[in-house]
CSV table of C-alpha atoms in Angstrom, one decimal:
chain,number,residue,atom,x,y,z
A,1300,UNK,CA,0.0,0.0,0.0
A,1301,UNK,CA,2.9,2.3,0.8
A,1302,UNK,CA,4.6,1.5,-2.5
A,1303,UNK,CA,1.5,2.2,-4.5
A,1304,UNK,CA,1.2,5.6,-2.8
A,1305,UNK,CA,4.9,6.4,-3.6
A,1306,UNK,CA,4.5,5.4,-7.2
A,1307,UNK,CA,1.5,7.7,-7.6
A,1308,UNK,CA,3.3,10.6,-5.9
A,1309,UNK,CA,6.3,10.1,-8.2
A,1310,UNK,CA,4.0,10.0,-11.2
A,1311,UNK,CA,2.5,13.4,-10.2
A,1312,UNK,CA,5.9,14.9,-9.6
A,1313,UNK,CA,7.2,13.9,-13.0
A,1314,UNK,CA,4.1,15.1,-14.7
A,1315,UNK,CA,4.4,18.5,-13.0
A,1316,UNK,CA,8.1,18.8,-14.0
A,1317,UNK,CA,7.3,18.0,-17.6
A,1318,UNK,CA,4.5,20.5,-17.8
A,1319,UNK,CA,6.7,23.1,-16.2
A,1320,UNK,CA,9.5,22.4,-18.6
A,1321,UNK,CA,7.3,22.7,-21.7
A,1322,UNK,CA,5.7,25.8,-20.3
A,1323,UNK,CA,9.1,27.4,-19.8
A,1324,UNK,CA,10.3,26.5,-23.4
A,1325,UNK,CA,7.2,28.0,-24.9
A,1326,UNK,CA,7.5,31.2,-22.9
A,1327,UNK,CA,11.2,31.5,-23.8
A,1328,UNK,CA,10.4,31.3,-27.6
A,1329,UNK,CA,7.7,34.0,-27.5
A,1330,UNK,CA,10.1,36.3,-25.7
A,1331,UNK,CA,13.1,35.9,-28.0
A,1332,UNK,CA,14.5,39.3,-28.9
A,1333,UNK,CA,15.4,39.8,-32.6
A,1334,UNK,CA,18.9,41.2,-33.4
A,1335,UNK,CA,20.2,42.9,-36.6
A,1336,UNK,CA,23.8,42.2,-37.4
A,1337,UNK,CA,24.1,43.9,-40.8
A,1338,UNK,CA,22.2,45.4,-43.7
A,1339,UNK,CA,23.2,45.2,-47.3
A,1340,UNK,CA,23.5,47.6,-49.0
A,1341,UNK,CA,23.7,50.4,-46.5
A,1342,UNK,CA,22.7,53.1,-49.0
A,1343,UNK,CA,20.6,53.4,-52.2
A,1344,UNK,CA,17.6,55.0,-53.8
A,1345,UNK,CA,14.0,54.2,-52.9
A,1346,UNK,CA,12.9,51.0,-54.6
A,1347,UNK,CA,16.2,49.3,-53.8
A,1348,UNK,CA,16.3,45.8,-52.5
A,1349,UNK,CA,17.9,45.5,-49.0
A,1350,UNK,CA,18.8,42.3,-47.1
A,1351,UNK,CA,18.7,42.5,-43.3
A,1352,UNK,CA,20.8,39.9,-41.6
A,1353,UNK,CA,20.5,38.8,-37.9
A,1354,UNK,CA,18.6,36.4,-35.7
A,1355,UNK,CA,15.3,36.0,-34.0
A,1356,UNK,CA,13.3,36.8,-37.1
A,1357,UNK,CA,10.2,34.9,-38.0
A,1358,UNK,CA,10.0,32.7,-41.1
A,1359,UNK,CA,6.4,33.8,-41.4
A,1360,UNK,CA,6.5,37.1,-43.3
A,1361,UNK,CA,3.4,38.5,-41.5
A,1362,UNK,CA,5.0,38.2,-38.1
A,1363,UNK,CA,7.8,40.7,-39.1
A,1364,UNK,CA,7.6,44.4,-39.8
A,1365,UNK,CA,10.4,46.5,-41.1
A,1366,UNK,CA,10.7,50.3,-41.2
A,1367,UNK,CA,13.3,52.7,-42.8
A,1368,UNK,CA,13.4,55.9,-40.9
A,1369,UNK,CA,10.0,55.1,-39.5
A,1370,UNK,CA,8.4,54.3,-42.9
A,1371,UNK,CA,7.0,50.8,-43.2
A,1372,UNK,CA,8.6,48.7,-45.9
A,1373,UNK,CA,7.3,45.8,-48.0
A,1374,UNK,CA,8.8,42.4,-47.0
A,1375,UNK,CA,9.6,40.1,-49.9
A,1376,UNK,CA,11.1,37.1,-48.1
A,1377,UNK,CA,12.0,36.1,-44.5
A,1378,UNK,CA,13.7,33.4,-42.5
A,1379,UNK,CA,14.9,33.3,-38.9
A,1380,UNK,CA,18.2,34.9,-39.9
A,1381,UNK,CA,17.4,37.0,-43.0
A,1382,UNK,CA,14.7,39.4,-44.3
A,1383,UNK,CA,14.6,40.9,-47.8
A,1384,UNK,CA,12.7,44.2,-48.2
A,1385,UNK,CA,12.2,47.0,-50.7
A,1386,UNK,CA,13.1,50.5,-49.6
A,1387,UNK,CA,9.7,52.3,-49.5
A,1388,UNK,CA,8.9,55.3,-51.7
A,1389,UNK,CA,8.6,57.7,-48.8
A,1390,UNK,CA,11.7,56.4,-46.9
A,1391,UNK,CA,14.1,58.9,-45.4
A,1392,UNK,CA,17.6,58.3,-44.1
A,1393,UNK,CA,17.5,56.8,-40.7
A,1394,UNK,CA,17.7,53.5,-38.6
A,1395,UNK,CA,16.4,50.3,-40.0
A,1396,UNK,CA,14.1,48.6,-37.4
A,1397,UNK,CA,12.7,45.1,-37.3
A,1398,UNK,CA,9.7,44.2,-35.1
A,1399,UNK,CA,9.0,40.5,-34.5
A,1400,UNK,CA,6.0,39.5,-32.3
A,1401,UNK,CA,6.2,42.7,-30.4
A,1402,UNK,CA,10.0,42.6,-29.9
A,1403,UNK,CA,12.1,45.4,-31.6
A,1404,UNK,CA,15.6,45.3,-33.1
A,1405,UNK,CA,17.3,48.5,-34.1
A,1406,UNK,CA,19.9,48.3,-36.9
A,1407,UNK,CA,22.3,50.7,-38.5
A,1408,UNK,CA,21.2,53.7,-40.5
A,1409,UNK,CA,20.2,53.3,-44.2
A,1410,UNK,CA,21.1,56.3,-46.3
A,1411,UNK,CA,18.4,57.0,-48.9
A,1412,UNK,CA,20.0,58.3,-52.1
A,1413,UNK,CA,18.4,60.1,-55.0
A,1414,UNK,CA,17.0,57.8,-57.7
A,1415,UNK,CA,19.8,56.6,-60.0
A,1416,UNK,CA,19.4,57.8,-63.7
A,1417,UNK,CA,19.6,55.1,-66.3
A,1418,UNK,CA,20.0,55.0,-70.1
A,1419,UNK,CA,18.0,52.5,-72.1
A,1420,UNK,CA,18.7,53.8,-75.6
A,1421,UNK,CA,20.6,56.4,-77.6
A,1422,UNK,CA,19.1,57.2,-81.0
A,1423,UNK,CA,20.9,57.4,-83.3
A,1424,UNK,CA,23.9,55.5,-81.9
A,1425,UNK,CA,26.3,57.3,-84.1
A,1426,UNK,CA,26.6,60.7,-85.7
A,1427,UNK,CA,28.9,63.6,-86.5
A,1428,UNK,CA,29.2,66.9,-84.6
A,1429,UNK,CA,25.9,68.7,-84.9
A,1430,UNK,CA,23.8,65.6,-85.0
A,1431,UNK,CA,20.7,65.7,-82.8
A,1432,UNK,CA,20.4,62.6,-80.5
A,1433,UNK,CA,17.7,61.4,-78.1
A,1434,UNK,CA,18.8,59.7,-74.9
A,1435,UNK,CA,16.0,57.6,-73.5
A,1436,UNK,CA,16.0,56.2,-69.9
A,1437,UNK,CA,14.7,56.9,-66.4
A,1438,UNK,CA,15.1,59.3,-63.5
A,1439,UNK,CA,16.4,62.2,-65.5
A,1440,UNK,CA,15.5,65.7,-64.2
A,1441,UNK,CA,12.7,67.3,-66.2
A,1442,UNK,CA,14.7,70.6,-65.9
A,1443,UNK,CA,17.1,70.6,-68.8
A,1444,UNK,CA,19.8,72.5,-66.9
A,1445,UNK,CA,19.9,70.0,-64.1
A,1446,UNK,CA,21.1,67.2,-66.4
A,1447,UNK,CA,24.8,67.1,-67.5
A,1448,UNK,CA,25.5,65.1,-70.7
A,1449,UNK,CA,29.2,64.5,-71.3
A,1450,UNK,CA,30.6,62.9,-74.4
A,1451,UNK,CA,33.8,60.9,-74.5
A,1452,UNK,CA,36.7,63.3,-74.4
A,1453,UNK,CA,35.1,65.3,-71.6
A,1454,UNK,CA,33.0,67.5,-73.9
A,1455,UNK,CA,29.8,68.6,-72.3
A,1456,UNK,CA,26.7,68.9,-74.6
A,1457,UNK,CA,23.9,71.3,-74.0
A,1458,UNK,CA,20.6,69.6,-73.1
A,1459,UNK,CA,17.9,71.2,-75.3
A,1460,UNK,CA,14.9,69.4,-74.0
A,1461,UNK,CA,14.3,67.2,-70.9
A,1462,UNK,CA,11.8,65.0,-69.3
A,1463,UNK,CA,12.1,62.2,-66.6
A,1464,UNK,CA,12.5,59.7,-69.4
A,1465,UNK,CA,14.1,61.5,-72.3
A,1466,UNK,CA,16.9,64.0,-73.0
A,1467,UNK,CA,17.5,65.7,-76.4
A,1468,UNK,CA,21.0,67.1,-77.2
A,1469,UNK,CA,23.4,67.6,-80.0
A,1470,UNK,CA,26.8,65.9,-80.5
A,1471,UNK,CA,29.3,68.7,-79.6
A,1472,UNK,CA,32.5,69.6,-81.5
A,1473,UNK,CA,35.5,67.7,-80.2
A,1474,UNK,CA,33.4,64.7,-79.0
A,1475,UNK,CA,35.1,61.3,-79.5
A,1476,UNK,CA,33.8,57.8,-79.8
A,1477,UNK,CA,32.9,56.2,-76.5
A,1478,UNK,CA,30.2,56.1,-73.8
A,1479,UNK,CA,27.9,59.1,-73.1
A,1480,UNK,CA,27.7,60.0,-69.4
A,1481,UNK,CA,24.5,61.5,-67.9
A,1482,UNK,CA,24.6,63.1,-64.4
A,1483,UNK,CA,21.2,64.0,-62.8
A,1484,UNK,CA,20.3,64.7,-59.2
A,1485,UNK,CA,23.9,64.0,-58.2
A,1486,UNK,CA,23.9,60.5,-59.6
A,1487,UNK,CA,25.6,59.3,-62.8
A,1488,UNK,CA,25.1,56.7,-65.5
A,1489,UNK,CA,26.5,56.0,-68.9
A,1490,UNK,CA,25.4,54.6,-72.2
A,1491,UNK,CA,27.0,52.0,-74.4
A,1492,UNK,CA,29.6,53.3,-77.0
A,1493,UNK,CA,28.4,56.1,-79.1
A,1494,UNK,CA,30.3,56.4,-82.4
A,1495,UNK,CA,31.3,59.9,-83.4
A,1496,UNK,CA,31.5,60.1,-87.2
A,1497,UNK,CA,33.9,62.4,-89.0
A,1498,UNK,CA,32.5,65.8,-89.4
A,1499,UNK,CA,31.6,65.4,-93.0
A,1500,UNK,CA,32.1,68.4,-95.2
A,1501,UNK,CA,31.7,69.0,-98.9
A,1502,UNK,CA,33.3,71.3,-101.3
A,1503,UNK,CA,31.5,72.9,-104.2
A,1504,UNK,CA,31.7,75.8,-106.7
A,1505,UNK,CA,29.5,78.8,-106.4
A,1506,UNK,CA,29.1,82.2,-108.1
A,1507,UNK,CA,27.7,83.8,-105.0
A,1508,UNK,CA,30.5,86.4,-104.8
A,1509,UNK,CA,30.2,87.4,-108.5
A,1510,UNK,CA,32.6,84.9,-110.0
A,1511,UNK,CA,33.3,81.2,-109.5
A,1512,UNK,CA,34.9,80.3,-106.2
A,1513,UNK,CA,35.4,77.1,-104.2
A,1514,UNK,CA,33.4,76.9,-101.0
A,1515,UNK,CA,33.0,74.2,-98.3
A,1516,UNK,CA,30.1,73.5,-95.9
A,1517,UNK,CA,29.0,70.8,-93.5
A,1518,UNK,CA,26.4,68.5,-94.8
A,1519,UNK,CA,24.0,69.8,-92.1
A,1520,UNK,CA,24.2,73.2,-93.9
A,1521,UNK,CA,26.4,74.9,-91.2
A,1522,UNK,CA,29.9,76.4,-91.2
A,1523,UNK,CA,30.0,77.8,-94.7
A,1524,UNK,CA,33.5,78.8,-95.8
A,1525,UNK,CA,34.9,80.5,-98.9
A,1526,UNK,CA,38.2,78.8,-99.7
A,1527,UNK,CA,39.1,80.9,-102.8
A,1528,UNK,CA,38.1,84.5,-103.2
A,1529,UNK,CA,40.0,85.8,-106.2
A,1530,UNK,CA,39.2,88.1,-109.1
A,1531,UNK,CA,39.2,85.2,-111.5
A,1532,UNK,CA,37.2,82.0,-111.6
A,1533,UNK,CA,38.2,79.0,-109.6
A,1534,UNK,CA,36.8,75.6,-110.5
A,1535,UNK,CA,37.5,71.9,-111.4
A,1536,UNK,CA,38.5,71.2,-107.8
A,1537,UNK,CA,39.6,67.7,-106.8
A,1538,UNK,CA,40.9,66.3,-103.4
A,1539,UNK,CA,44.1,64.5,-102.9
A,1540,UNK,CA,43.5,60.8,-101.8
A,1541,UNK,CA,44.3,61.6,-98.2
A,1542,UNK,CA,42.1,64.7,-98.2
A,1543,UNK,CA,44.9,67.1,-97.2
A,1544,UNK,CA,45.1,69.1,-100.4
A,1545,UNK,CA,42.9,70.4,-103.2
A,1546,UNK,CA,43.9,70.8,-106.8
A,1547,UNK,CA,41.9,73.4,-108.7
A,1548,UNK,CA,41.9,75.4,-112.0
A,1549,UNK,CA,41.9,79.1,-111.9
A,1550,UNK,CA,42.1,81.8,-114.5
A,1551,UNK,CA,43.2,84.5,-112.1
A,1552,UNK,CA,46.4,85.0,-114.1
A,1553,UNK,CA,44.6,85.3,-117.5
A,1554,UNK,CA,45.1,81.7,-118.6
A,1555,UNK,CA,43.7,78.5,-117.0
A,1556,UNK,CA,46.3,77.3,-114.6
A,1557,UNK,CA,46.4,74.5,-112.1
A,1558,UNK,CA,46.8,75.5,-108.4
A,1559,UNK,CA,47.1,73.6,-105.2
A,1560,UNK,CA,45.9,74.6,-101.6
A,1561,UNK,CA,45.5,73.0,-98.3
A,1562,UNK,CA,42.0,71.5,-97.7
A,1563,UNK,CA,41.1,74.5,-95.5
A,1564,UNK,CA,42.0,76.9,-98.3
A,1565,UNK,CA,45.4,78.0,-97.0
A,1566,UNK,CA,48.7,78.0,-98.8
A,1567,UNK,CA,47.3,78.6,-102.3
A,1568,UNK,CA,50.1,78.1,-104.8
A,1569,UNK,CA,50.6,77.8,-108.6
A,1570,UNK,CA,51.4,74.2,-109.5
A,1571,UNK,CA,51.2,74.1,-113.3
A,1572,UNK,CA,51.3,77.2,-115.4
A,1573,UNK,CA,52.2,77.7,-119.0
A,1574,UNK,CA,51.5,80.2,-121.8
A,1575,UNK,CA,48.5,78.2,-122.7
A,1576,UNK,CA,45.6,76.6,-120.8
A,1577,UNK,CA,46.2,73.9,-118.2
A,1578,UNK,CA,43.1,72.1,-116.8
A,1579,UNK,CA,41.4,68.9,-115.8
A,1580,UNK,CA,43.9,67.9,-113.0
A,1581,UNK,CA,43.7,64.3,-111.7
A,1582,UNK,CA,45.5,62.8,-108.7
A,1583,UNK,CA,47.2,59.4,-109.0
A,1584,UNK,CA,45.7,56.9,-106.5
A,1585,UNK,CA,48.7,57.2,-104.2
A,1586,UNK,CA,48.8,61.0,-104.4
A,1587,UNK,CA,52.4,61.2,-105.7
A,1588,UNK,CA,51.5,62.4,-109.2
A,1589,UNK,CA,49.0,64.3,-111.2
A,1590,UNK,CA,47.7,64.0,-114.8
A,1591,UNK,CA,46.4,67.0,-116.5
A,1592,UNK,CA,45.5,68.5,-119.9
A,1593,UNK,CA,47.3,71.3,-121.6
A,1594,UNK,CA,47.0,73.0,-125.0
A,1595,UNK,CA,50.7,74.1,-124.9
A,1596,UNK,CA,51.6,72.2,-128.0
A,1597,UNK,CA,48.7,73.6,-130.1
A,1598,UNK,CA,46.2,70.8,-129.4
A,1599,UNK,CA,44.9,69.2,-126.2
A,1600,UNK,CA,47.4,66.7,-124.8
A,1601,UNK,CA,47.7,64.8,-121.5
A,1602,UNK,CA,50.7,65.4,-119.4
A,1603,UNK,CA,51.9,64.0,-116.1
A,1604,UNK,CA,53.9,65.7,-113.3
A,1605,UNK,CA,54.9,65.0,-109.7
A,1606,UNK,CA,52.6,66.2,-107.0
A,1607,UNK,CA,54.7,69.3,-106.5
A,1608,UNK,CA,54.5,70.2,-110.2
A,1609,UNK,CA,58.0,69.0,-111.1
A,1610,UNK,CA,59.1,66.5,-113.8
A,1611,UNK,CA,56.3,67.3,-116.2
A,1612,UNK,CA,56.2,65.0,-119.2
A,1613,UNK,CA,53.9,64.7,-122.2
A,1614,UNK,CA,52.1,61.3,-122.2
A,1615,UNK,CA,50.2,61.8,-125.5
A,1616,UNK,CA,51.7,63.5,-128.4
A,1617,UNK,CA,49.3,63.1,-131.3
A,1618,UNK,CA,47.6,65.6,-133.7
A,1619,UNK,CA,44.2,64.6,-132.3
A,1620,UNK,CA,42.7,66.0,-129.1
A,1621,UNK,CA,43.4,63.9,-126.0
A,1622,UNK,CA,41.4,64.8,-122.9
A,1623,UNK,CA,40.2,63.8,-119.4
A,1624,UNK,CA,42.8,61.5,-117.9
A,1625,UNK,CA,41.4,58.9,-115.5
A,1626,UNK,CA,43.9,56.8,-113.5
A,1627,UNK,CA,43.1,53.1,-112.9
A,1628,UNK,CA,42.6,52.2,-109.2
A,1629,UNK,CA,46.1,50.7,-109.0
A,1630,UNK,CA,47.7,53.6,-110.8
A,1631,UNK,CA,49.2,51.5,-113.6
A,1632,UNK,CA,47.0,52.8,-116.5
A,1633,UNK,CA,45.2,55.9,-117.6
A,1634,UNK,CA,42.0,56.2,-119.6
A,1635,UNK,CA,41.5,59.1,-121.9
A,1636,UNK,CA,39.2,60.4,-124.6
A,1637,UNK,CA,40.7,61.0,-128.1
A,1638,UNK,CA,39.5,61.7,-131.6
A,1639,UNK,CA,42.8,60.6,-133.2
A,1640,UNK,CA,41.0,57.8,-135.0
A,1641,UNK,CA,38.4,60.1,-136.5
A,1642,UNK,CA,35.8,59.3,-133.8
A,1643,UNK,CA,35.4,60.3,-130.2
A,1644,UNK,CA,36.6,57.1,-128.6
A,1645,UNK,CA,37.9,55.9,-125.2
A,1646,UNK,CA,41.6,55.0,-125.1
A,1647,UNK,CA,43.9,53.5,-122.5
A,1648,UNK,CA,47.6,53.7,-122.0
A,1649,UNK,CA,50.1,52.8,-119.4
A,1650,UNK,CA,50.8,55.4,-116.9
A,1651,UNK,CA,54.1,56.3,-118.6
A,1652,UNK,CA,52.3,56.9,-121.8
A,1653,UNK,CA,53.2,53.7,-123.5
A,1654,UNK,CA,51.0,51.3,-125.4
A,1655,UNK,CA,48.0,53.6,-126.3
A,1656,UNK,CA,45.1,51.4,-127.2
A,1657,UNK,CA,41.6,52.2,-128.6
A,1658,UNK,CA,39.0,50.4,-126.4
A,1659,UNK,CA,35.9,51.7,-128.2
A,1660,UNK,CA,36.3,51.9,-131.9
A,1661,UNK,CA,32.9,53.0,-133.0
A,1662,UNK,CA,31.4,55.7,-135.2
A,1663,UNK,CA,29.4,56.9,-132.2
A,1664,UNK,CA,30.5,59.2,-129.4
A,1665,UNK,CA,32.0,57.4,-126.4
A,1666,UNK,CA,32.7,59.5,-123.3
A,1667,UNK,CA,31.9,60.1,-119.5
A,1668,UNK,CA,33.8,57.0,-118.5
A,1669,UNK,CA,34.7,55.8,-115.0
A,1670,UNK,CA,36.7,52.8,-113.7
A,1671,UNK,CA,34.9,50.4,-111.4
A,1672,UNK,CA,36.4,50.4,-107.9
A,1673,UNK,CA,38.3,47.2,-108.5
A,1674,UNK,CA,39.5,48.3,-111.9
A,1675,UNK,CA,38.0,45.3,-113.7
A,1676,UNK,CA,35.3,47.3,-115.6
A,1677,UNK,CA,34.7,50.7,-117.2
A,1678,UNK,CA,31.3,52.3,-117.3
A,1679,UNK,CA,30.8,54.9,-120.0
A,1680,UNK,CA,28.2,56.7,-122.2
A,1681,UNK,CA,27.7,56.0,-125.9
A,1682,UNK,CA,25.3,57.1,-128.6
A,1683,UNK,CA,26.2,54.1,-130.8
A,1684,UNK,CA,22.6,52.8,-130.6
A,1685,UNK,CA,21.1,56.2,-131.5
A,1686,UNK,CA,20.5,57.5,-127.9
A,1687,UNK,CA,23.0,58.3,-125.2
A,1688,UNK,CA,23.0,55.2,-122.9
A,1689,UNK,CA,25.1,53.7,-120.2
A,1690,UNK,CA,27.4,50.9,-121.3
A,1691,UNK,CA,30.0,48.8,-119.5
A,1692,UNK,CA,33.0,46.9,-120.7
A,1693,UNK,CA,35.9,45.0,-119.3
A,1694,UNK,CA,39.0,47.0,-118.7
A,1695,UNK,CA,40.5,45.6,-121.9
A,1696,UNK,CA,37.5,46.7,-124.0
A,1697,UNK,CA,35.8,43.2,-124.2
A,1698,UNK,CA,32.4,42.2,-122.9
A,1699,UNK,CA,30.7,45.3,-124.2
A,1700,UNK,CA,27.2,45.6,-122.7
A,1701,UNK,CA,24.4,48.1,-122.9
A,1702,UNK,CA,23.0,48.6,-119.4
A,1703,UNK,CA,20.3,51.1,-120.2
A,1704,UNK,CA,18.3,50.6,-123.4
A,1705,UNK,CA,15.7,53.3,-123.4
A,1706,UNK,CA,14.6,56.1,-125.8
A,1707,UNK,CA,15.4,58.6,-123.1
A,1708,UNK,CA,18.7,60.4,-122.5
A,1709,UNK,CA,21.0,58.6,-120.0
A,1710,UNK,CA,24.0,60.5,-118.6
A,1711,UNK,CA,26.8,60.6,-116.0
A,1712,UNK,CA,27.3,57.0,-114.8
A,1713,UNK,CA,29.0,56.7,-111.4
A,1714,UNK,CA,30.0,53.5,-109.6
A,1715,UNK,CA,29.1,53.0,-105.9
A,1716,UNK,CA,32.1,52.5,-103.6
A,1717,UNK,CA,31.6,48.8,-103.5
A,1718,UNK,CA,31.1,48.5,-107.3
A,1719,UNK,CA,27.7,46.8,-106.9
A,1720,UNK,CA,25.6,49.7,-108.2
A,1721,UNK,CA,25.6,52.6,-110.7
A,1722,UNK,CA,24.1,56.0,-110.5
A,1723,UNK,CA,23.1,57.8,-113.7
A,1724,UNK,CA,20.8,60.7,-114.7
A,1725,UNK,CA,18.0,60.2,-117.2
A,1726,UNK,CA,14.9,61.9,-118.7
A,1727,UNK,CA,13.2,58.6,-119.4
A,1728,UNK,CA,9.5,58.7,-119.1
A,1729,UNK,CA,9.3,62.2,-120.7
A,1730,UNK,CA,10.6,64.2,-117.8
A,1731,UNK,CA,11.7,67.7,-118.8
A,1732,UNK,CA,14.9,67.6,-116.7
A,1733,UNK,CA,16.9,64.5,-116.2
A,1734,UNK,CA,16.6,63.0,-112.7
A,1735,UNK,CA,18.9,60.7,-110.8
A,1736,UNK,CA,18.5,56.9,-111.1
A,1737,UNK,CA,20.2,53.9,-109.7
A,1738,UNK,CA,20.7,50.4,-111.0
A,1739,UNK,CA,22.6,47.2,-110.1
A,1740,UNK,CA,26.0,46.9,-111.9
A,1741,UNK,CA,24.4,44.5,-114.4
A,1742,UNK,CA,21.6,46.9,-115.3
A,1743,UNK,CA,18.9,45.3,-113.2
A,1744,UNK,CA,16.8,46.8,-110.3
A,1745,UNK,CA,16.3,50.2,-111.9
A,1746,UNK,CA,15.2,52.8,-109.3
A,1747,UNK,CA,14.4,56.5,-109.7
A,1748,UNK,CA,15.8,58.4,-106.7
A,1749,UNK,CA,14.5,61.9,-107.2
A,1750,UNK,CA,11.5,63.4,-108.9
A,1751,UNK,CA,11.5,67.0,-107.8
A,1752,UNK,CA,12.8,68.6,-111.0
A,1753,UNK,CA,16.3,67.8,-112.0
A,1754,UNK,CA,19.4,66.2,-110.6
A,1755,UNK,CA,23.0,66.3,-111.7
A,1756,UNK,CA,26.6,65.7,-110.6
A,1757,UNK,CA,25.6,62.9,-108.2
A,1758,UNK,CA,28.4,61.8,-105.8
A,1759,UNK,CA,28.4,58.8,-103.5
A,1760,UNK,CA,29.6,59.1,-99.9
A,1761,UNK,CA,32.6,57.0,-99.1
A,1762,UNK,CA,30.5,54.3,-97.4
A,1763,UNK,CA,27.8,54.4,-100.1
A,1764,UNK,CA,25.0,55.4,-97.8
A,1765,UNK,CA,24.4,58.9,-99.1
A,1766,UNK,CA,24.4,60.8,-102.3
A,1767,UNK,CA,25.2,64.4,-103.0
A,1768,UNK,CA,23.8,66.1,-106.0
A,1769,UNK,CA,22.9,69.5,-107.4
A,1770,UNK,CA,19.3,70.3,-108.2
A,1771,UNK,CA,17.3,73.3,-109.5
A,1772,UNK,CA,14.0,72.4,-108.0
A,1773,UNK,CA,13.8,75.7,-106.2
A,1774,UNK,CA,14.6,77.7,-109.4
A,1775,UNK,CA,18.3,78.1,-108.4
A,1776,UNK,CA,20.9,75.4,-108.6
A,1777,UNK,CA,21.6,74.2,-105.0
A,1778,UNK,CA,23.4,71.3,-103.4
A,1779,UNK,CA,21.2,68.6,-102.0
A,1780,UNK,CA,21.7,65.3,-100.0
A,1781,UNK,CA,19.7,62.1,-99.9
A,1782,UNK,CA,20.1,58.6,-98.7
A,1783,UNK,CA,21.2,56.0,-101.2
A,1784,UNK,CA,17.6,54.8,-101.5
A,1785,UNK,CA,16.3,58.3,-102.3
A,1786,UNK,CA,14.8,59.0,-98.9
A,1787,UNK,CA,15.4,61.9,-96.5
A,1788,UNK,CA,16.2,64.6,-99.2
A,1789,UNK,CA,17.8,67.7,-97.6
A,1790,UNK,CA,18.8,70.9,-99.2
A,1791,UNK,CA,22.3,71.9,-98.0
A,1792,UNK,CA,22.9,75.2,-99.7
A,1793,UNK,CA,20.3,78.0,-100.1
A,1794,UNK,CA,21.4,81.1,-102.0
A,1795,UNK,CA,18.6,82.4,-104.2
A,1796,UNK,CA,19.8,84.0,-107.4
A,1797,UNK,CA,23.1,82.1,-107.5
A,1798,UNK,CA,24.3,78.7,-108.6
A,1799,UNK,CA,26.0,76.1,-106.3
A,1800,UNK,CA,27.4,73.3,-108.4
A,1801,UNK,CA,29.9,70.4,-108.5
A,1802,UNK,CA,29.6,69.0,-105.0
A,1803,UNK,CA,32.4,66.7,-103.7
A,1804,UNK,CA,32.8,64.9,-100.4
A,1805,UNK,CA,35.9,65.5,-98.3
A,1806,UNK,CA,37.7,62.2,-98.2
A,1807,UNK,CA,37.0,60.3,-94.9
């Protein structure tokens, strides 16, 4: 009986101890104080993601609350040792606090920074000085002056228009290829590489000062410069292959002489001068020599001289008229026009004048010839079929092919830089003034590029993407520019009552 009583008493004691133990554990868990050991990052704009590291947090998101400077934040994830939150929109710099089941942990201060600007797109992604560009992104200042746009090279561009998502500016002079930096509200971001294209200029001839002079202008119509301003006429300008010099013809001394100047118009010097007329200068492909015409011997002959005017030698010495030397791309041969056979034909000779050969021996008129860029073909005009049309032949005169076979008048063939296409002007279809057309090198894919009332002296850009030409659509002859597909026509010069002609690209 005594043993049974002891067993029962022991049972009650154990039960009480177990209840007390479980009760104490439960009470201890509910009173655990959370602790913050670190936050990462410690600074950033509103909307940033911040990770709070520590202990005593609840894995149940709803049992935790987090504030930044007293402003409640949205919790994304939580464990007993980590909470991930988004810095709230109204947050201010101050302590980060975590409350778990009524227990509070105070962490380090979080510094709320201004919203970071960001660039999503730059359009276009390349351009020359003066090109307008649009920078798209986020968190820019809508006040234009509060945004600083810096191009590679440390050149700051003026922001013309601004919104929170878009900045409009212009590529400044001196900018170099590289990222564009935008600073707004004390924060900075940068774009991918922006390619600064060479500041394309063109040279042309104009009578706007009363006689013919050579002028230059940017293709956006700015920075007009008069290179030659003499009492005589200056014309037939042509660039050296490296773009550093310009040959031109002037009659300022009474006869047509060949002069040379720097590409900016400085150091104008007589190069070829005789008692007769010297004209049609042409640089050799390497820039070391020039071919030109002179009537010194009584008829038109082709001569050659070194680039400084020395060592002049007569390449053609024939009673006929020989004109318009055109060097082959490799400089080994020269095309020219001659009537020595009784007809106007295209001839070829070695660059030392040897082995003159008639390439087109026809009763018609063959002229306006041009080498293909690789030197394998020659495009030219001929009226052998009754109309002036564009023909092509191999450089030895074989494989003669009529590319344009139309009752209209086709003129001025010009190869694209890659040799895949030809420009020409035509009045086909009954147009009063010939317009500019384009075709593939085999004569296919005919395309009319302009329709506004005349086009002439078309010149491809070095990359083949644009075409310069002169047009009299406004009643005056002005210089125009268009894309190679005929789109985006722009008038570059505008001088009513005068003529701007013979546009040439500065070599790039």
